[in-house]
PDB file of C-alpha atoms in Angstrom:
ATOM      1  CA  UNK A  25      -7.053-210.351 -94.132  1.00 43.00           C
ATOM      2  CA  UNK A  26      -5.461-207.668 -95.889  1.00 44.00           C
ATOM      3  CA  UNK A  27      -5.596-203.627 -95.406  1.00 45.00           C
ATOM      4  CA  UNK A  28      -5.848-201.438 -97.691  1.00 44.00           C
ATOM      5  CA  UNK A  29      -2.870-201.323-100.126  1.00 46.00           C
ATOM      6  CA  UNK A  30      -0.228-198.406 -98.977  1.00 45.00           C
ATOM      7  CA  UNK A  31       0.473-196.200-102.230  1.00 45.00           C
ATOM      8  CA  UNK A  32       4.131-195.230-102.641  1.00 48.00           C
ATOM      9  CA  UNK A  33       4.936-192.119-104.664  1.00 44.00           C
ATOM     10  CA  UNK A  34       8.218-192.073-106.478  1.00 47.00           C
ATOM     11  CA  UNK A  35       8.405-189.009-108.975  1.00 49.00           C
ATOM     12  CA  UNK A  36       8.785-189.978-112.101  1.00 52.00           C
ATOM     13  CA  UNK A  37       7.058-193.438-112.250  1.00 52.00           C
ATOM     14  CA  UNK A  38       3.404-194.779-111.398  1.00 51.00           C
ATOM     15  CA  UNK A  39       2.073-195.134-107.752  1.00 51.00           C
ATOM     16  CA  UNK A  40       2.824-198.585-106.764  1.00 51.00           C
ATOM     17  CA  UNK A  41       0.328-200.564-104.603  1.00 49.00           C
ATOM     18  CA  UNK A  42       2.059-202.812-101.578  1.00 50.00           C
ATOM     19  CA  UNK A  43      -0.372-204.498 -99.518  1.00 49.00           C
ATOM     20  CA  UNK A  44       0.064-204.797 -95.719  1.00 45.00           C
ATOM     21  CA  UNK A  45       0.100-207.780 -94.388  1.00 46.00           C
ATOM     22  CA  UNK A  46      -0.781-208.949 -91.384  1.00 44.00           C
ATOM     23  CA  UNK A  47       1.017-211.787 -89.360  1.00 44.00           C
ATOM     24  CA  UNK A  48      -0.676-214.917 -88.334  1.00 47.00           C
ATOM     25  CA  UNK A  49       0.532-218.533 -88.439  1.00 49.00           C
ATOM     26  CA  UNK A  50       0.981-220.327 -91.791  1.00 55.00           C
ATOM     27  CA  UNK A  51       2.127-217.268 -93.306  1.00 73.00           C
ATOM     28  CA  UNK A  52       5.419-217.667 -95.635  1.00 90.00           C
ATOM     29  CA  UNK A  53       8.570-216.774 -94.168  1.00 94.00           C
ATOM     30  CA  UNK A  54      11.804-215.628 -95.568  1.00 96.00           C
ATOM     31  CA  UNK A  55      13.647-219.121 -94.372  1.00 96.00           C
ATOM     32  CA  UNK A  56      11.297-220.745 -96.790  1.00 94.00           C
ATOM     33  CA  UNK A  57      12.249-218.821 -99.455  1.00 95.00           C
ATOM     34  CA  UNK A  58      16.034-217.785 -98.956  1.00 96.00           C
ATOM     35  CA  UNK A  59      19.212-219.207-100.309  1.00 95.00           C
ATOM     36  CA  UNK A  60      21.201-220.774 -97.498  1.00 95.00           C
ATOM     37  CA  UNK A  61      24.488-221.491 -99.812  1.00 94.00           C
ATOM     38  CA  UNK A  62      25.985-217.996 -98.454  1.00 94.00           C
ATOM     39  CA  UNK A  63      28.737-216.667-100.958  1.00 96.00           C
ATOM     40  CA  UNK A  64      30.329-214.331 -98.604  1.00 96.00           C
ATOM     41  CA  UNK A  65      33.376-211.868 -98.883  1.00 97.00           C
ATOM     42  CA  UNK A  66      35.800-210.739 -96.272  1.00 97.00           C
ATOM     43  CA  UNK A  67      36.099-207.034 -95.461  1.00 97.00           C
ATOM     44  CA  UNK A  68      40.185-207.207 -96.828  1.00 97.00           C
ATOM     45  CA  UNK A  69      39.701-209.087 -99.945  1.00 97.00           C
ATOM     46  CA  UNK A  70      40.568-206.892-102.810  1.00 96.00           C
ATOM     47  CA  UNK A  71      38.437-205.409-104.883  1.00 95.00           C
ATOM     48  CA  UNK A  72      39.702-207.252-107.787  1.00 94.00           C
ATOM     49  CA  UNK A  73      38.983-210.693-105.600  1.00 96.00           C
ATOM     50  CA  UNK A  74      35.686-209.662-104.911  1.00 96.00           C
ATOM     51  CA  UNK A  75      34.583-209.097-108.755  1.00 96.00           C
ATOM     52  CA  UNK A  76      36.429-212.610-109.477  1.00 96.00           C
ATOM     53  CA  UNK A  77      34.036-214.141-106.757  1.00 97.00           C
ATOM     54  CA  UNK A  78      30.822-212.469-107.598  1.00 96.00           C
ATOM     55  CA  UNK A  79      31.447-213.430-111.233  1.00 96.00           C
ATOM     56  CA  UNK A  80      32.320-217.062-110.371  1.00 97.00           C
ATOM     57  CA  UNK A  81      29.083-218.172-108.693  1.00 96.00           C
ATOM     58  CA  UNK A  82      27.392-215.445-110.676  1.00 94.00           C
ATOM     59  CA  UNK A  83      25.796-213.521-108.426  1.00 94.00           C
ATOM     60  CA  UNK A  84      25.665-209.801-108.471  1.00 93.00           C
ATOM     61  CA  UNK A  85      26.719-209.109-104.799  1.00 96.00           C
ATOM     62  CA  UNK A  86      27.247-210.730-101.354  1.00 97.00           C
ATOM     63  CA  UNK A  87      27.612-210.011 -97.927  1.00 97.00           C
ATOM     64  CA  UNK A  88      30.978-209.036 -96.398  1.00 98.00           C
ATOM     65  CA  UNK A  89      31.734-211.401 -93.138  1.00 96.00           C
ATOM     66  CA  UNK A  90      34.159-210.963 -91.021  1.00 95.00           C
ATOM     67  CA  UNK A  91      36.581-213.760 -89.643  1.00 92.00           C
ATOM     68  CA  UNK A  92      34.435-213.857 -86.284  1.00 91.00           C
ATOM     69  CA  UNK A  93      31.354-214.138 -88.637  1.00 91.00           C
ATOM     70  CA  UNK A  94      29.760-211.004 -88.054  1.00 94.00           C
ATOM     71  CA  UNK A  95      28.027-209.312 -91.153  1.00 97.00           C
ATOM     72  CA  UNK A  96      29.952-206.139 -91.629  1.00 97.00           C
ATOM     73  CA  UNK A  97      28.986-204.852 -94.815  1.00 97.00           C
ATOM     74  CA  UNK A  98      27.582-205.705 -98.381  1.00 97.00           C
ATOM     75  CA  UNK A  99      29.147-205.140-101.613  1.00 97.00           C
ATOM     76  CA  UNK A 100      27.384-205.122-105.361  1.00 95.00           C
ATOM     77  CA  UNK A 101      28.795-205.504-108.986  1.00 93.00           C
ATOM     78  CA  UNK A 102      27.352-201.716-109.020  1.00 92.00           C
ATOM     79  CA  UNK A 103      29.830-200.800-106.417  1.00 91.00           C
ATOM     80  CA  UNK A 104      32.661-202.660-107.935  1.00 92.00           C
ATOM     81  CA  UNK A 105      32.109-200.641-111.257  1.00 90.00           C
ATOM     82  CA  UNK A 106      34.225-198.147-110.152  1.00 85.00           C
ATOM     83  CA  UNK A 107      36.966-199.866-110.788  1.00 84.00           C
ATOM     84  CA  UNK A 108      36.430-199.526-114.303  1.00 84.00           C
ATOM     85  CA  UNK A 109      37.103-195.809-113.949  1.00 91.00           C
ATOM     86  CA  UNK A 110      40.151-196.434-112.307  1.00 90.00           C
ATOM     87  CA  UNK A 111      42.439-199.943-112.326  1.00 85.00           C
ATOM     88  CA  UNK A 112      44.538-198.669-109.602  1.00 89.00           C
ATOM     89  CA  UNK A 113      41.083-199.612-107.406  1.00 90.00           C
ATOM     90  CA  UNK A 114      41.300-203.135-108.241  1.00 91.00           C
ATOM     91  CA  UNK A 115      44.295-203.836-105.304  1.00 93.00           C
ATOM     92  CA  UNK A 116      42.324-201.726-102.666  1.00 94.00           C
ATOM     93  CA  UNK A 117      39.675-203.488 -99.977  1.00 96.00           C
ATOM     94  CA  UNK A 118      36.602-204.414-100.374  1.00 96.00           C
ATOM     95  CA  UNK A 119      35.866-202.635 -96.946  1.00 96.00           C
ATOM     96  CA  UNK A 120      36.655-198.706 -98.917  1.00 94.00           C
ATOM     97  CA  UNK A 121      33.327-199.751-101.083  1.00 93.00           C
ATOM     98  CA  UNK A 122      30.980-201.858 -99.129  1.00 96.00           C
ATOM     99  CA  UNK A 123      27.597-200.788 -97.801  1.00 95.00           C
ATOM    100  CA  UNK A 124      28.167-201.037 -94.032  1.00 96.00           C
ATOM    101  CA  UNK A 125      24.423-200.431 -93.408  1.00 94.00           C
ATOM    102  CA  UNK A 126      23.144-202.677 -94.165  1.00 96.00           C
ATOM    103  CA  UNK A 127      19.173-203.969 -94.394  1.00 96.00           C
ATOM    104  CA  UNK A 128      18.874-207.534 -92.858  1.00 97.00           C
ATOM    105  CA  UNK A 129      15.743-209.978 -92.064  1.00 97.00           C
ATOM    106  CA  UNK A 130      15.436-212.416 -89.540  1.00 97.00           C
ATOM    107  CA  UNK A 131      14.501-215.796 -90.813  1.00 96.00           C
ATOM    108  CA  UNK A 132      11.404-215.934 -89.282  1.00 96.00           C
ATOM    109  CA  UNK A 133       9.990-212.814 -91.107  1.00 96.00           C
ATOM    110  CA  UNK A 134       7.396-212.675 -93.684  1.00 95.00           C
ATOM    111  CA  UNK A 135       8.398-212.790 -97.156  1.00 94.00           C
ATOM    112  CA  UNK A 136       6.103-209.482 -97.173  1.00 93.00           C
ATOM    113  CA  UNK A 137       8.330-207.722 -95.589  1.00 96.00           C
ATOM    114  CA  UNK A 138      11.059-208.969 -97.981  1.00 96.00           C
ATOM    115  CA  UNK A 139       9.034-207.941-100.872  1.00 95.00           C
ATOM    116  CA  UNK A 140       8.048-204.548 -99.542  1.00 96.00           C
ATOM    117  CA  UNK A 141      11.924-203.747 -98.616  1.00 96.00           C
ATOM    118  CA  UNK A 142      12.822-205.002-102.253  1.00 95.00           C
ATOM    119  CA  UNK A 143      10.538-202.403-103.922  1.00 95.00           C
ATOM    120  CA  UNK A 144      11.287-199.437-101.051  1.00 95.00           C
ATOM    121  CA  UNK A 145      14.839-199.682-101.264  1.00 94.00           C
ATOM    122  CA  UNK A 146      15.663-200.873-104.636  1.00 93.00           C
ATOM    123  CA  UNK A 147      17.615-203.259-103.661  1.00 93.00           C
ATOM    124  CA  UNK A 148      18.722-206.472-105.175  1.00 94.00           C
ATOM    125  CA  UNK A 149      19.724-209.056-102.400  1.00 96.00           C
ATOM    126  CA  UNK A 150      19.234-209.089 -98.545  1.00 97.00           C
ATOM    127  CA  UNK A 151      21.310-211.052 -95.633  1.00 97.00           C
ATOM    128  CA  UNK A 152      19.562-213.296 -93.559  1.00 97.00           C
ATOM    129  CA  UNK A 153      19.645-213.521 -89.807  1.00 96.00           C
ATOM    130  CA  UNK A 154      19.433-216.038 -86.874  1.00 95.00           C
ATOM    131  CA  UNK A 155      20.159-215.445 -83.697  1.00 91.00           C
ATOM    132  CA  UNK A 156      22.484-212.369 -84.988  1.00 90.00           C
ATOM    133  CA  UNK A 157      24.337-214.637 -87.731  1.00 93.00           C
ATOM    134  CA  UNK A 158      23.410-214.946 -91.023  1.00 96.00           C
ATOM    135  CA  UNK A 159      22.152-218.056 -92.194  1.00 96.00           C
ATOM    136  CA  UNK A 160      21.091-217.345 -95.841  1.00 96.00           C
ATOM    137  CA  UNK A 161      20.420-214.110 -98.172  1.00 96.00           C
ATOM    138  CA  UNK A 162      17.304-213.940 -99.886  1.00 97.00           C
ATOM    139  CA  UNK A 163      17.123-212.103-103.360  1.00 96.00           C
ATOM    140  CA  UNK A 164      14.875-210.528-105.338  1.00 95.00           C
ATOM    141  CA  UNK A 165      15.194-213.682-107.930  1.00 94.00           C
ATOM    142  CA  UNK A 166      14.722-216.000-105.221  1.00 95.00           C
ATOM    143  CA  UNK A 167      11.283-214.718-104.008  1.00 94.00           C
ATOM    144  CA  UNK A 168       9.996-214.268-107.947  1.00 93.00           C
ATOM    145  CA  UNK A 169      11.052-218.037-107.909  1.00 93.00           C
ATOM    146  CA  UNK A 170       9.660-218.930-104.806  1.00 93.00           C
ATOM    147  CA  UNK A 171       6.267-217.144-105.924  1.00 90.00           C
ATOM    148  CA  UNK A 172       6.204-219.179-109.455  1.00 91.00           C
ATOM    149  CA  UNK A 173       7.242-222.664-107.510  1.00 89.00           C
ATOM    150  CA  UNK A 174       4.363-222.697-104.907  1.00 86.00           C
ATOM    151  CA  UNK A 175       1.736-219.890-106.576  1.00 81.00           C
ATOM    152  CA  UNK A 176       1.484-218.591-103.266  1.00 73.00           C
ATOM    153  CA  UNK A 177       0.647-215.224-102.425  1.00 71.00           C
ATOM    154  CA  UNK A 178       2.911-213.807 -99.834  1.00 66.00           C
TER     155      UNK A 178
END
């Protein structure tokens, strides 16, 4: 079963309540949940490429891949604003903005944990791994409709 819900203090706002959950089989994992049409940017597309791409498959960030496939970075329409500040930005790479720490999940992982990094890190989107490559990214829209599809708890 469950534990006792772990409160997390954020000054400012309520307490929120996350349960822990424990693994066992038949639990929901992030492959069930995640988006496996990857939208993916490489680490010398321009700034200005990058917002065209986002906004064409209207998503508000991706992951930045490089040629060999490797996830190198992650880059957000919040990022990107900068460029708003100054146009000269819009010819530079997308590798001067990107996240290169990125949080990732293995596909096998509970959609817990997906949930619990989502609220911790207030974060919007997270790459999905197999075997070291990603194979999907899993949002926070994609869990929400995951949850009202099935009416599963995770």
């Amino acid at each position: 079963g469950l534990q006792q819900p772990t409160l997390l203090r954020d000054w400012g706002r309520p307490p929120i309540a996350i349960p822990l959950v424990r693994s066992f089989a038949g639990m929901y994992q992030v492959k069930d949940a995640m988006n496996r049409k990857i939208v993916a940017i490489v680490p010398n597309a321009t700034v200005e490429e990058a917002i065209r791409t986002l906004l064409e498959h209207k998503i508000s960030g991706a992951p930045v891949i490089d040629k060999e496939g490797k996830l190198v970075g992650i880059i957000s329409q919040f990022q990107l604003l900068e460029v708003l500040y100054d146009p000269h930005i819009r010819t530079q790479r997308v590798q001067q903005f990107m996240t290169k720490d990125v949080l990732t999940l293995e596909d096998t992982a509970l959609l817990g944990t997906a949930a619990n990094l989502f609220v911790l890190h207030r974060i919007h989107r997270i790459p999905v791994l197999s075997s070291g490559r990603v194979v999907g990214v899993i949002s926070r829209s994609d869990l929400l409709k995951y949850f009202l599809e099935t009416g599963e708890q995770i």
